[in-house]
mmCIF file with all atom_site columns, C-alpha atoms in Angstrom:
data_model
loop_
_atom_site.group_PDB
_atom_site.id
_atom_site.type_symbol
_atom_site.label_atom_id
_atom_site.label_alt_id
_atom_site.label_comp_id
_atom_site.label_asym_id
_atom_site.label_entity_id
_atom_site.label_seq_id
_atom_site.pdbx_PDB_ins_code
_atom_site.Cartn_x
_atom_site.Cartn_y
_atom_site.Cartn_z
_atom_site.occupancy
_atom_site.B_iso_or_equiv
_atom_site.pdbx_formal_charge
_atom_site.auth_seq_id
_atom_site.auth_comp_id
_atom_site.auth_asym_id
_atom_site.auth_atom_id
_atom_site.pdbx_PDB_model_num
ATOM 1   C CA . LYS A 1 1   ? 14.627  -12.316 -7.803  1.00 68.00 ? 1090 LYS A CA 1
ATOM 2   C CA . ALA A 1 2   ? 15.171  -8.636  -7.093  1.00 81.00 ? 1091 ALA A CA 1
ATOM 3   C CA . GLY A 1 3   ? 12.323  -6.724  -5.496  1.00 92.00 ? 1092 GLY A CA 1
ATOM 4   C CA . VAL A 1 4   ? 10.889  -3.360  -6.446  1.00 96.00 ? 1093 VAL A CA 1
ATOM 5   C CA . THR A 1 5   ? 13.632  -0.743  -6.449  1.00 97.00 ? 1094 THR A CA 1
ATOM 6   C CA . GLN A 1 6   ? 12.965  2.931   -5.922  1.00 97.00 ? 1095 GLN A CA 1
ATOM 7   C CA . THR A 1 7   ? 15.506  5.693   -6.348  1.00 97.00 ? 1096 THR A CA 1
ATOM 8   C CA . PRO A 1 8   ? 16.484  7.901   -4.741  1.00 97.00 ? 1097 PRO A CA 1
ATOM 9   C CA . ARG A 1 9   ? 15.561  6.865   -1.180  1.00 95.00 ? 1098 ARG A CA 1
ATOM 10  C CA . TYR A 1 10  ? 15.663  10.421  0.154   1.00 96.00 ? 1099 TYR A CA 1
ATOM 11  C CA . LEU A 1 11  ? 15.269  13.771  -1.542  1.00 96.00 ? 1100 LEU A CA 1
ATOM 12  C CA . ILE A 1 12  ? 15.124  17.372  -0.376  1.00 98.00 ? 1101 ILE A CA 1
ATOM 13  C CA . LYS A 1 13  ? 13.720  19.980  -2.750  1.00 98.00 ? 1102 LYS A CA 1
ATOM 14  C CA . THR A 1 14  ? 12.717  23.622  -2.560  1.00 98.00 ? 1103 THR A CA 1
ATOM 15  C CA . ARG A 1 15  ? 9.201   24.923  -3.171  1.00 98.00 ? 1104 ARG A CA 1
ATOM 16  C CA . GLY A 1 16  ? 8.608   25.591  -6.841  1.00 98.00 ? 1105 GLY A CA 1
ATOM 17  C CA . GLN A 1 17  ? 11.132  23.053  -8.068  1.00 98.00 ? 1106 GLN A CA 1
ATOM 18  C CA . GLN A 1 18  ? 10.253  19.846  -9.836  1.00 98.00 ? 1107 GLN A CA 1
ATOM 19  C CA . VAL A 1 19  ? 11.285  16.317  -8.991  1.00 98.00 ? 1108 VAL A CA 1
ATOM 20  C CA . THR A 1 20  ? 11.460  12.951  -10.746 1.00 98.00 ? 1109 THR A CA 1
ATOM 21  C CA . LEU A 1 21  ? 11.273  9.661   -8.887  1.00 98.00 ? 1110 LEU A CA 1
ATOM 22  C CA . SER A 1 22  ? 12.154  6.308   -10.390 1.00 98.00 ? 1111 SER A CA 1
ATOM 23  C CA . CYS A 1 23  ? 10.796  2.811   -9.887  1.00 98.00 ? 1112 CYS A CA 1
ATOM 24  C CA . SER A 1 24  ? 12.103  -0.469  -11.279 1.00 98.00 ? 1113 SER A CA 1
ATOM 25  C CA . PRO A 1 25  ? 9.503   -3.238  -10.932 1.00 96.00 ? 1114 PRO A CA 1
ATOM 26  C CA . ILE A 1 26  ? 10.088  -6.903  -10.312 1.00 95.00 ? 1115 ILE A CA 1
ATOM 27  C CA . SER A 1 27  ? 11.257  -8.591  -13.486 1.00 94.00 ? 1116 SER A CA 1
ATOM 28  C CA . GLY A 1 28  ? 8.266   -9.659  -15.579 1.00 92.00 ? 1117 GLY A CA 1
ATOM 29  C CA . HIS A 1 29  ? 5.790   -7.371  -13.840 1.00 92.00 ? 1118 HIS A CA 1
ATOM 30  C CA . ARG A 1 30  ? 4.082   -5.033  -16.274 1.00 91.00 ? 1119 ARG A CA 1
ATOM 31  C CA . SER A 1 31  ? 1.839   -3.104  -13.894 1.00 92.00 ? 1120 SER A CA 1
ATOM 32  C CA . VAL A 1 32  ? 3.371   -0.308  -11.843 1.00 95.00 ? 1121 VAL A CA 1
ATOM 33  C CA . SER A 1 33  ? 1.386   1.836   -9.422  1.00 94.00 ? 1122 SER A CA 1
ATOM 34  C CA . TRP A 1 34  ? 2.350   4.866   -7.376  1.00 96.00 ? 1123 TRP A CA 1
ATOM 35  C CA . TYR A 1 35  ? 1.067   5.893   -3.950  1.00 95.00 ? 1124 TYR A CA 1
ATOM 36  C CA . GLN A 1 36  ? 1.596   8.891   -1.702  1.00 97.00 ? 1125 GLN A CA 1
ATOM 37  C CA . GLN A 1 37  ? 1.797   8.332   2.052   1.00 95.00 ? 1126 GLN A CA 1
ATOM 38  C CA . THR A 1 38  ? 1.414   11.225  4.495   1.00 95.00 ? 1127 THR A CA 1
ATOM 39  C CA . PRO A 1 39  ? 0.561   11.252  8.211   1.00 91.00 ? 1128 PRO A CA 1
ATOM 40  C CA . GLY A 1 40  ? -2.624  13.201  7.574   1.00 89.00 ? 1129 GLY A CA 1
ATOM 41  C CA . GLN A 1 41  ? -4.043  11.526  4.473   1.00 92.00 ? 1130 GLN A CA 1
ATOM 42  C CA . GLY A 1 42  ? -2.558  8.055   4.808   1.00 92.00 ? 1131 GLY A CA 1
ATOM 43  C CA . LEU A 1 43  ? -1.869  6.082   1.646   1.00 94.00 ? 1132 LEU A CA 1
ATOM 44  C CA . GLN A 1 44  ? -3.444  7.474   -1.494  1.00 94.00 ? 1133 GLN A CA 1
ATOM 45  C CA . PHE A 1 45  ? -3.363  6.088   -5.012  1.00 93.00 ? 1134 PHE A CA 1
ATOM 46  C CA . LEU A 1 46  ? -1.701  8.320   -7.593  1.00 95.00 ? 1135 LEU A CA 1
ATOM 47  C CA . PHE A 1 47  ? -1.759  6.357   -10.839 1.00 92.00 ? 1136 PHE A CA 1
ATOM 48  C CA . GLU A 1 48  ? -1.165  2.976   -12.433 1.00 93.00 ? 1137 GLU A CA 1
ATOM 49  C CA . TYR A 1 49  ? 0.692   2.156   -15.613 1.00 94.00 ? 1138 TYR A CA 1
ATOM 50  C CA . PHE A 1 50  ? 0.441   -1.033  -17.614 1.00 92.00 ? 1139 PHE A CA 1
ATOM 51  C CA . SER A 1 51  ? 2.409   -1.650  -20.802 1.00 91.00 ? 1140 SER A CA 1
ATOM 52  C CA . GLU A 1 52  ? 3.389   2.023   -21.064 1.00 94.00 ? 1141 GLU A CA 1
ATOM 53  C CA . THR A 1 53  ? -0.214  3.249   -20.765 1.00 94.00 ? 1142 THR A CA 1
ATOM 54  C CA . GLN A 1 54  ? -1.841  4.953   -17.820 1.00 93.00 ? 1143 GLN A CA 1
ATOM 55  C CA . ARG A 1 55  ? -4.643  2.620   -16.780 1.00 89.00 ? 1144 ARG A CA 1
ATOM 56  C CA . ASN A 1 56  ? -5.958  4.313   -13.642 1.00 87.00 ? 1145 ASN A CA 1
ATOM 57  C CA . LYS A 1 57  ? -5.534  7.710   -12.074 1.00 90.00 ? 1146 LYS A CA 1
ATOM 58  C CA . GLY A 1 58  ? -6.221  8.941   -8.567  1.00 91.00 ? 1147 GLY A CA 1
ATOM 59  C CA . ASN A 1 59  ? -7.507  12.304  -7.467  1.00 91.00 ? 1148 ASN A CA 1
ATOM 60  C CA . PHE A 1 60  ? -4.331  14.375  -7.637  1.00 96.00 ? 1149 PHE A CA 1
ATOM 61  C CA . PRO A 1 61  ? -3.660  17.657  -9.480  1.00 96.00 ? 1150 PRO A CA 1
ATOM 62  C CA . GLY A 1 62  ? -2.041  17.717  -12.890 1.00 96.00 ? 1151 GLY A CA 1
ATOM 63  C CA . ARG A 1 63  ? 1.299   18.648  -11.303 1.00 97.00 ? 1152 ARG A CA 1
ATOM 64  C CA . PHE A 1 64  ? 1.649   14.929  -10.634 1.00 98.00 ? 1153 PHE A CA 1
ATOM 65  C CA . SER A 1 65  ? 2.446   12.922  -13.729 1.00 97.00 ? 1154 SER A CA 1
ATOM 66  C CA . GLY A 1 66  ? 4.082   9.678   -14.623 1.00 97.00 ? 1155 GLY A CA 1
ATOM 67  C CA . ARG A 1 67  ? 5.212   7.475   -17.413 1.00 97.00 ? 1156 ARG A CA 1
ATOM 68  C CA . GLN A 1 68  ? 6.306   3.933   -18.037 1.00 97.00 ? 1157 GLN A CA 1
ATOM 69  C CA . PHE A 1 69  ? 9.012   2.747   -20.367 1.00 97.00 ? 1158 PHE A CA 1
ATOM 70  C CA . SER A 1 70  ? 9.105   -0.317  -22.588 1.00 95.00 ? 1159 SER A CA 1
ATOM 71  C CA . ASN A 1 71  ? 11.134  -2.204  -19.963 1.00 94.00 ? 1160 ASN A CA 1
ATOM 72  C CA . SER A 1 72  ? 8.314   -1.487  -17.438 1.00 95.00 ? 1161 SER A CA 1
ATOM 73  C CA . ARG A 1 73  ? 10.413  0.926   -15.388 1.00 97.00 ? 1162 ARG A CA 1
ATOM 74  C CA . SER A 1 74  ? 8.372   3.896   -14.320 1.00 98.00 ? 1163 SER A CA 1
ATOM 75  C CA . GLU A 1 75  ? 8.985   7.475   -13.328 1.00 98.00 ? 1164 GLU A CA 1
ATOM 76  C CA . MET A 1 76  ? 6.759   9.957   -11.620 1.00 98.00 ? 1165 MET A CA 1
ATOM 77  C CA . ASN A 1 77  ? 7.235   13.685  -11.819 1.00 98.00 ? 1166 ASN A CA 1
ATOM 78  C CA . VAL A 1 78  ? 5.948   16.419  -9.571  1.00 98.00 ? 1167 VAL A CA 1
ATOM 79  C CA . SER A 1 79  ? 6.221   19.958  -10.876 1.00 96.00 ? 1168 SER A CA 1
ATOM 80  C CA . THR A 1 80  ? 5.992   23.241  -8.966  1.00 97.00 ? 1169 THR A CA 1
ATOM 81  C CA . LEU A 1 81  ? 6.523   21.539  -5.634  1.00 98.00 ? 1170 LEU A CA 1
ATOM 82  C CA . GLU A 1 82  ? 4.506   22.626  -2.620  1.00 98.00 ? 1171 GLU A CA 1
ATOM 83  C CA . LEU A 1 83  ? 5.227   22.053  1.058   1.00 97.00 ? 1172 LEU A CA 1
ATOM 84  C CA . GLY A 1 84  ? 2.266   19.677  1.163   1.00 96.00 ? 1173 GLY A CA 1
ATOM 85  C CA . ASP A 1 85  ? 3.936   17.385  -1.356  1.00 98.00 ? 1174 ASP A CA 1
ATOM 86  C CA . SER A 1 86  ? 6.329   16.246  1.357   1.00 98.00 ? 1175 SER A CA 1
ATOM 87  C CA . ALA A 1 87  ? 5.581   12.557  1.702   1.00 97.00 ? 1176 ALA A CA 1
ATOM 88  C CA . LEU A 1 88  ? 6.759   9.011   1.280   1.00 95.00 ? 1177 LEU A CA 1
ATOM 89  C CA . TYR A 1 89  ? 6.141   7.984   -2.328  1.00 97.00 ? 1178 TYR A CA 1
ATOM 90  C CA . LEU A 1 90  ? 5.695   4.258   -2.778  1.00 96.00 ? 1179 LEU A CA 1
ATOM 91  C CA . CYS A 1 91  ? 5.815   2.280   -5.963  1.00 96.00 ? 1180 CYS A CA 1
ATOM 92  C CA . ALA A 1 92  ? 4.255   -1.150  -6.366  1.00 94.00 ? 1181 ALA A CA 1
ATOM 93  C CA . SER A 1 93  ? 4.468   -3.695  -9.139  1.00 94.00 ? 1182 SER A CA 1
ATOM 94  C CA . SER A 1 94  ? 2.169   -6.594  -9.871  1.00 90.00 ? 1183 SER A CA 1
ATOM 95  C CA . LEU A 1 95  ? 1.737   -9.409  -12.333 1.00 84.00 ? 1184 LEU A CA 1
ATOM 96  C CA . GLY A 1 96  ? -1.739  -9.447  -13.792 1.00 71.00 ? 1185 GLY A CA 1
ATOM 97  C CA . ASP A 1 97  ? -4.278  -9.635  -10.982 1.00 67.00 ? 1186 ASP A CA 1
ATOM 98  C CA . ARG A 1 98  ? -1.853  -10.926 -8.420  1.00 71.00 ? 1187 ARG A CA 1
ATOM 99  C CA . GLU A 1 99  ? -0.890  -9.060  -5.289  1.00 83.00 ? 1188 GLU A CA 1
ATOM 100 C CA . ALA A 1 100 ? 1.154   -5.855  -5.417  1.00 89.00 ? 1189 ALA A CA 1
ATOM 101 C CA . PHE A 1 101 ? 4.754   -5.789  -4.217  1.00 92.00 ? 1190 PHE A CA 1
ATOM 102 C CA . PHE A 1 102 ? 6.020   -2.518  -2.809  1.00 94.00 ? 1191 PHE A CA 1
ATOM 103 C CA . GLY A 1 103 ? 9.372   -0.814  -2.889  1.00 95.00 ? 1192 GLY A CA 1
ATOM 104 C CA . GLN A 1 104 ? 10.852  0.880   0.165   1.00 94.00 ? 1193 GLN A CA 1
ATOM 105 C CA . GLY A 1 105 ? 9.771   4.281   -1.065  1.00 95.00 ? 1194 GLY A CA 1
ATOM 106 C CA . THR A 1 106 ? 11.285  7.671   -1.718  1.00 96.00 ? 1195 THR A CA 1
ATOM 107 C CA . ARG A 1 107 ? 11.062  10.155  1.133   1.00 96.00 ? 1196 ARG A CA 1
ATOM 108 C CA . LEU A 1 108 ? 10.535  13.607  -0.396  1.00 98.00 ? 1197 LEU A CA 1
ATOM 109 C CA . THR A 1 109 ? 10.934  16.674  1.769   1.00 98.00 ? 1198 THR A CA 1
ATOM 110 C CA . VAL A 1 110 ? 9.954   20.061  0.336   1.00 98.00 ? 1199 VAL A CA 1
ATOM 111 C CA . VAL A 1 111 ? 11.403  23.076  2.137   1.00 97.00 ? 1200 VAL A CA 1
ATOM 112 C CA . ALA B 2 1   ? -17.247 3.168   -4.473  1.00 74.00 ? 15   ALA B CA 1
ATOM 113 C CA . GLN B 2 2   ? -14.914 1.050   -2.445  1.00 81.00 ? 16   GLN B CA 1
ATOM 114 C CA . SER B 2 3   ? -13.705 1.993   1.006   1.00 88.00 ? 17   SER B CA 1
ATOM 115 C CA . VAL B 2 4   ? -12.023 0.491   4.011   1.00 94.00 ? 18   VAL B CA 1
ATOM 116 C CA . THR B 2 5   ? -12.448 1.379   7.674   1.00 96.00 ? 19   THR B CA 1
ATOM 117 C CA . GLN B 2 6   ? -9.955  0.247   10.257  1.00 97.00 ? 20   GLN B CA 1
ATOM 118 C CA . LEU B 2 7   ? -11.773 0.530   13.522  1.00 96.00 ? 21   LEU B CA 1
ATOM 119 C CA . ASP B 2 8   ? -8.763  1.142   15.764  1.00 96.00 ? 22   ASP B CA 1
ATOM 120 C CA . SER B 2 9   ? -5.937  3.569   15.085  1.00 96.00 ? 23   SER B CA 1
ATOM 121 C CA . HIS B 2 10  ? -3.819  2.038   17.854  1.00 97.00 ? 24   HIS B CA 1
ATOM 122 C CA . VAL B 2 11  ? -3.849  -1.372  19.514  1.00 98.00 ? 25   VAL B CA 1
ATOM 123 C CA . SER B 2 12  ? -1.588  -2.343  22.401  1.00 98.00 ? 26   SER B CA 1
ATOM 124 C CA . VAL B 2 13  ? -1.082  -5.949  23.535  1.00 98.00 ? 27   VAL B CA 1
ATOM 125 C CA . SER B 2 14  ? 1.332   -7.829  25.744  1.00 97.00 ? 28   SER B CA 1
ATOM 126 C CA . GLU B 2 15  ? 3.764   -10.290 24.246  1.00 97.00 ? 29   GLU B CA 1
ATOM 127 C CA . GLY B 2 16  ? 2.213   -13.745 24.076  1.00 97.00 ? 30   GLY B CA 1
ATOM 128 C CA . THR B 2 17  ? -1.400  -12.502 24.064  1.00 98.00 ? 31   THR B CA 1
ATOM 129 C CA . PRO B 2 18  ? -3.771  -12.590 21.068  1.00 98.00 ? 32   PRO B CA 1
ATOM 130 C CA . VAL B 2 19  ? -3.901  -9.848  18.467  1.00 98.00 ? 33   VAL B CA 1
ATOM 131 C CA . LEU B 2 20  ? -7.107  -8.594  16.843  1.00 98.00 ? 34   LEU B CA 1
ATOM 132 C CA . LEU B 2 21  ? -7.014  -5.782  14.272  1.00 98.00 ? 35   LEU B CA 1
ATOM 133 C CA . ARG B 2 22  ? -10.446 -4.890  12.942  1.00 98.00 ? 36   ARG B CA 1
ATOM 134 C CA . CYS B 2 23  ? -11.359 -3.942  9.379   1.00 97.00 ? 37   CYS B CA 1
ATOM 135 C CA . ASN B 2 24  ? -14.683 -3.294  7.652   1.00 97.00 ? 38   ASN B CA 1
ATOM 136 C CA . TYR B 2 25  ? -14.970 -2.764  3.932   1.00 94.00 ? 39   TYR B CA 1
ATOM 137 C CA . SER B 2 26  ? -17.440 -1.427  1.435   1.00 90.00 ? 40   SER B CA 1
ATOM 138 C CA . SER B 2 27  ? -17.404 -2.562  -2.171  1.00 81.00 ? 41   SER B CA 1
ATOM 139 C CA . SER B 2 28  ? -19.845 -2.612  -5.041  1.00 73.00 ? 42   SER B CA 1
ATOM 140 C CA . TYR B 2 29  ? -18.020 -5.508  -6.623  1.00 74.00 ? 43   TYR B CA 1
ATOM 141 C CA . SER B 2 30  ? -16.570 -8.791  -5.475  1.00 76.00 ? 44   SER B CA 1
ATOM 142 C CA . PRO B 2 31  ? -13.564 -7.437  -3.677  1.00 82.00 ? 45   PRO B CA 1
ATOM 143 C CA . SER B 2 32  ? -10.064 -8.668  -3.193  1.00 87.00 ? 46   SER B CA 1
ATOM 144 C CA . LEU B 2 33  ? -8.919  -7.916  0.342   1.00 91.00 ? 47   LEU B CA 1
ATOM 145 C CA . PHE B 2 34  ? -5.413  -7.696  1.726   1.00 93.00 ? 48   PHE B CA 1
ATOM 146 C CA . TRP B 2 35  ? -3.528  -6.988  4.893   1.00 97.00 ? 49   TRP B CA 1
ATOM 147 C CA . TYR B 2 36  ? -0.163  -5.271  4.581   1.00 96.00 ? 50   TYR B CA 1
ATOM 148 C CA . VAL B 2 37  ? 2.350   -4.501  7.321   1.00 97.00 ? 51   VAL B CA 1
ATOM 149 C CA . GLN B 2 38  ? 4.770   -1.590  7.411   1.00 95.00 ? 52   GLN B CA 1
ATOM 150 C CA . HIS B 2 39  ? 7.693   -1.514  9.781   1.00 92.00 ? 53   HIS B CA 1
ATOM 151 C CA . PRO B 2 40  ? 9.284   1.890   10.517  1.00 86.00 ? 54   PRO B CA 1
ATOM 152 C CA . ASN B 2 41  ? 11.053  3.393   7.510   1.00 77.00 ? 55   ASN B CA 1
ATOM 153 C CA . LYS B 2 42  ? 10.219  0.349   5.419   1.00 81.00 ? 56   LYS B CA 1
ATOM 154 C CA . GLY B 2 43  ? 7.949   -0.364  2.496   1.00 86.00 ? 57   GLY B CA 1
ATOM 155 C CA . LEU B 2 44  ? 4.793   -2.434  2.690   1.00 93.00 ? 58   LEU B CA 1
ATOM 156 C CA . GLN B 2 45  ? 4.875   -6.194  3.014   1.00 93.00 ? 59   GLN B CA 1
ATOM 157 C CA . LEU B 2 46  ? 1.910   -8.395  2.142   1.00 93.00 ? 60   LEU B CA 1
ATOM 158 C CA . LEU B 2 47  ? 0.687   -10.480 5.088   1.00 96.00 ? 61   LEU B CA 1
ATOM 159 C CA . LEU B 2 48  ? -2.226  -12.223 3.407   1.00 94.00 ? 62   LEU B CA 1
ATOM 160 C CA . LYS B 2 49  ? -4.899  -11.885 0.749   1.00 91.00 ? 63   LYS B CA 1
ATOM 161 C CA . TYR B 2 50  ? -8.478  -12.941 0.130   1.00 90.00 ? 64   TYR B CA 1
ATOM 162 C CA . THR B 2 51  ? -9.585  -13.429 -3.470  1.00 81.00 ? 65   THR B CA 1
ATOM 163 C CA . SER B 2 52  ? -12.797 -15.527 -3.193  1.00 76.00 ? 66   SER B CA 1
ATOM 164 C CA . ALA B 2 53  ? -11.331 -18.889 -2.316  1.00 74.00 ? 67   ALA B CA 1
ATOM 165 C CA . ALA B 2 54  ? -11.444 -20.004 1.333   1.00 82.00 ? 68   ALA B CA 1
ATOM 166 C CA . THR B 2 55  ? -12.944 -17.421 3.685   1.00 88.00 ? 69   THR B CA 1
ATOM 167 C CA . LEU B 2 56  ? -10.309 -18.140 6.339   1.00 94.00 ? 70   LEU B CA 1
ATOM 168 C CA . VAL B 2 57  ? -7.011  -16.947 4.966   1.00 94.00 ? 71   VAL B CA 1
ATOM 169 C CA . LYS B 2 58  ? -3.661  -17.838 6.487   1.00 95.00 ? 72   LYS B CA 1
ATOM 170 C CA . GLY B 2 59  ? -0.722  -15.519 6.013   1.00 95.00 ? 73   GLY B CA 1
ATOM 171 C CA . ILE B 2 60  ? 2.863   -15.156 7.018   1.00 95.00 ? 74   ILE B CA 1
ATOM 172 C CA . ASN B 2 61  ? 4.216   -14.983 10.569  1.00 94.00 ? 75   ASN B CA 1
ATOM 173 C CA . GLY B 2 62  ? 1.179   -16.736 12.059  1.00 96.00 ? 76   GLY B CA 1
ATOM 174 C CA . PHE B 2 63  ? -1.394  -14.145 11.015  1.00 97.00 ? 77   PHE B CA 1
ATOM 175 C CA . GLU B 2 64  ? -4.779  -15.065 9.624   1.00 97.00 ? 78   GLU B CA 1
ATOM 176 C CA . ALA B 2 65  ? -7.963  -13.249 8.615   1.00 97.00 ? 79   ALA B CA 1
ATOM 177 C CA . GLU B 2 66  ? -11.555 -14.283 8.065   1.00 94.00 ? 80   GLU B CA 1
ATOM 178 C CA . PHE B 2 67  ? -13.703 -12.841 5.301   1.00 92.00 ? 81   PHE B CA 1
ATOM 179 C CA . LYS B 2 68  ? -17.286 -12.373 6.536   1.00 92.00 ? 82   LYS B CA 1
ATOM 180 C CA . LYS B 2 69  ? -19.489 -11.104 3.745   1.00 89.00 ? 83   LYS B CA 1
ATOM 181 C CA . SER B 2 70  ? -22.568 -10.711 5.957   1.00 90.00 ? 84   SER B CA 1
ATOM 182 C CA . GLU B 2 71  ? -20.626 -8.418  8.284   1.00 92.00 ? 85   GLU B CA 1
ATOM 183 C CA . THR B 2 72  ? -18.454 -6.866  5.533   1.00 93.00 ? 86   THR B CA 1
ATOM 184 C CA . SER B 2 73  ? -15.477 -7.532  7.760   1.00 95.00 ? 87   SER B CA 1
ATOM 185 C CA . PHE B 2 74  ? -11.956 -8.850  7.294   1.00 96.00 ? 88   PHE B CA 1
ATOM 186 C CA . HIS B 2 75  ? -10.382 -8.831  10.746  1.00 97.00 ? 89   HIS B CA 1
ATOM 187 C CA . LEU B 2 76  ? -6.731  -9.800  11.234  1.00 98.00 ? 90   LEU B CA 1
ATOM 188 C CA . THR B 2 77  ? -5.785  -12.096 14.106  1.00 98.00 ? 91   THR B CA 1
ATOM 189 C CA . LYS B 2 78  ? -2.775  -13.809 15.591  1.00 98.00 ? 92   LYS B CA 1
ATOM 190 C CA . PRO B 2 79  ? -2.923  -16.185 18.569  1.00 97.00 ? 93   PRO B CA 1
ATOM 191 C CA . SER B 2 80  ? 0.229   -14.954 20.266  1.00 97.00 ? 94   SER B CA 1
ATOM 192 C CA . ALA B 2 81  ? 1.929   -11.592 19.723  1.00 97.00 ? 95   ALA B CA 1
ATOM 193 C CA . HIS B 2 82  ? 5.675   -11.290 19.369  1.00 97.00 ? 96   HIS B CA 1
ATOM 194 C CA . MET B 2 83  ? 7.754   -8.178  19.925  1.00 96.00 ? 97   MET B CA 1
ATOM 195 C CA . SER B 2 84  ? 8.678   -8.178  16.236  1.00 95.00 ? 98   SER B CA 1
ATOM 196 C CA . ASP B 2 85  ? 4.979   -7.764  15.336  1.00 97.00 ? 99   ASP B CA 1
ATOM 197 C CA . ALA B 2 86  ? 5.084   -4.123  16.442  1.00 96.00 ? 100  ALA B CA 1
ATOM 198 C CA . ALA B 2 87  ? 4.369   -2.175  13.260  1.00 97.00 ? 101  ALA B CA 1
ATOM 199 C CA . GLU B 2 88  ? 1.577   -0.460  11.350  1.00 97.00 ? 102  GLU B CA 1
ATOM 200 C CA . TYR B 2 89  ? -0.999  -2.646  9.647   1.00 98.00 ? 103  TYR B CA 1
ATOM 201 C CA . PHE B 2 90  ? -3.127  -1.668  6.679   1.00 97.00 ? 104  PHE B CA 1
ATOM 202 C CA . CYS B 2 91  ? -6.330  -3.267  5.489   1.00 97.00 ? 105  CYS B CA 1
ATOM 203 C CA . VAL B 2 92  ? -6.677  -2.874  1.736   1.00 94.00 ? 106  VAL B CA 1
ATOM 204 C CA . VAL B 2 93  ? -9.432  -3.465  -0.821  1.00 90.00 ? 107  VAL B CA 1
ATOM 205 C CA . SER B 2 94  ? -9.302  -3.633  -4.581  1.00 84.00 ? 108  SER B CA 1
ATOM 206 C CA . GLU B 2 95  ? -11.691 -4.521  -7.316  1.00 70.00 ? 109  GLU B CA 1
ATOM 207 C CA . ARG B 2 96  ? -11.288 -8.197  -8.200  1.00 59.00 ? 110  ARG B CA 1
ATOM 208 C CA . GLY B 2 97  ? -8.816  -8.561  -11.019 1.00 57.00 ? 111  GLY B CA 1
ATOM 209 C CA . SER B 2 98  ? -7.286  -5.139  -10.619 1.00 59.00 ? 112  SER B CA 1
ATOM 210 C CA . GLN B 2 99  ? -4.483  -4.884  -8.115  1.00 59.00 ? 113  GLN B CA 1
ATOM 211 C CA . GLY B 2 100 ? -3.243  -1.668  -9.659  1.00 65.00 ? 114  GLY B CA 1
ATOM 212 C CA . ASN B 2 101 ? -5.557  0.568   -7.677  1.00 80.00 ? 115  ASN B CA 1
ATOM 213 C CA . LEU B 2 102 ? -5.559  -0.298  -4.011  1.00 87.00 ? 116  LEU B CA 1
ATOM 214 C CA . ILE B 2 103 ? -7.729  1.485   -1.459  1.00 89.00 ? 117  ILE B CA 1
ATOM 215 C CA . PHE B 2 104 ? -6.019  1.625   1.913   1.00 93.00 ? 118  PHE B CA 1
ATOM 216 C CA . GLY B 2 105 ? -7.452  1.960   5.367   1.00 95.00 ? 119  GLY B CA 1
ATOM 217 C CA . LYS B 2 106 ? -5.950  4.586   7.670   1.00 95.00 ? 120  LYS B CA 1
ATOM 218 C CA . GLY B 2 107 ? -3.806  1.981   9.392   1.00 96.00 ? 121  GLY B CA 1
ATOM 219 C CA . THR B 2 108 ? -3.622  0.460   12.865  1.00 97.00 ? 122  THR B CA 1
ATOM 220 C CA . LYS B 2 109 ? -0.456  0.873   14.853  1.00 97.00 ? 123  LYS B CA 1
ATOM 221 C CA . LEU B 2 110 ? 0.248   -2.259  16.888  1.00 98.00 ? 124  LEU B CA 1
ATOM 222 C CA . SER B 2 111 ? 2.352   -1.924  20.013  1.00 97.00 ? 125  SER B CA 1
ATOM 223 C CA . VAL B 2 112 ? 3.617   -5.031  21.812  1.00 97.00 ? 126  VAL B CA 1
ATOM 224 C CA . LYS B 2 113 ? 4.616   -4.740  25.465  1.00 96.00 ? 127  LYS B CA 1
ATOM 225 C CA . PRO B 2 114 ? 7.162   -7.137  26.973  1.00 94.00 ? 128  PRO B CA 1
#
């Protein structure tokens, strides 16, 4: 069974641009969550989607948004990028209340 | 509100000696607790989980953790460290039945000396 797949693995963007990251969950998993990992703040929860609906949201500005498609694949979008958005963005999928499985992440660098 | 405190940001052990990574949690609900490991430039891998069954939880690669409600602790141990155990370890809490919103500790970096 394939694991959680995140694309792209690496991304370099300029301040003010926007970016879209993609996550394909494990087959059959309907919950997809996104996390931001930085050296200073550690791992922080962004949002969770379940059956195309946002179920939980972390404490991030509205520039961070996401969506989930009918096949459970998810995208997150960051608009008007800032230098501080440079981070490893991790996606996790889970089946009901079982443990979360993480992808390898997308490393975003904002210059 | 839930929170997790990992008491050591860095732990260094010699190969073959025991490992102890400490974690305290705070939760208003019956929590689920996890330990994840992250090797450099890799995603997170689940080591073990506690979800109200046995308080002593065995995980992969010889790791285990004990849930102590009276001490609000969930420390990770391994009898004998291996070089391949060098990585960053995260203690994680979530509300029971909701693994979509995980609260992570700041992480403990484990170094293993030959």
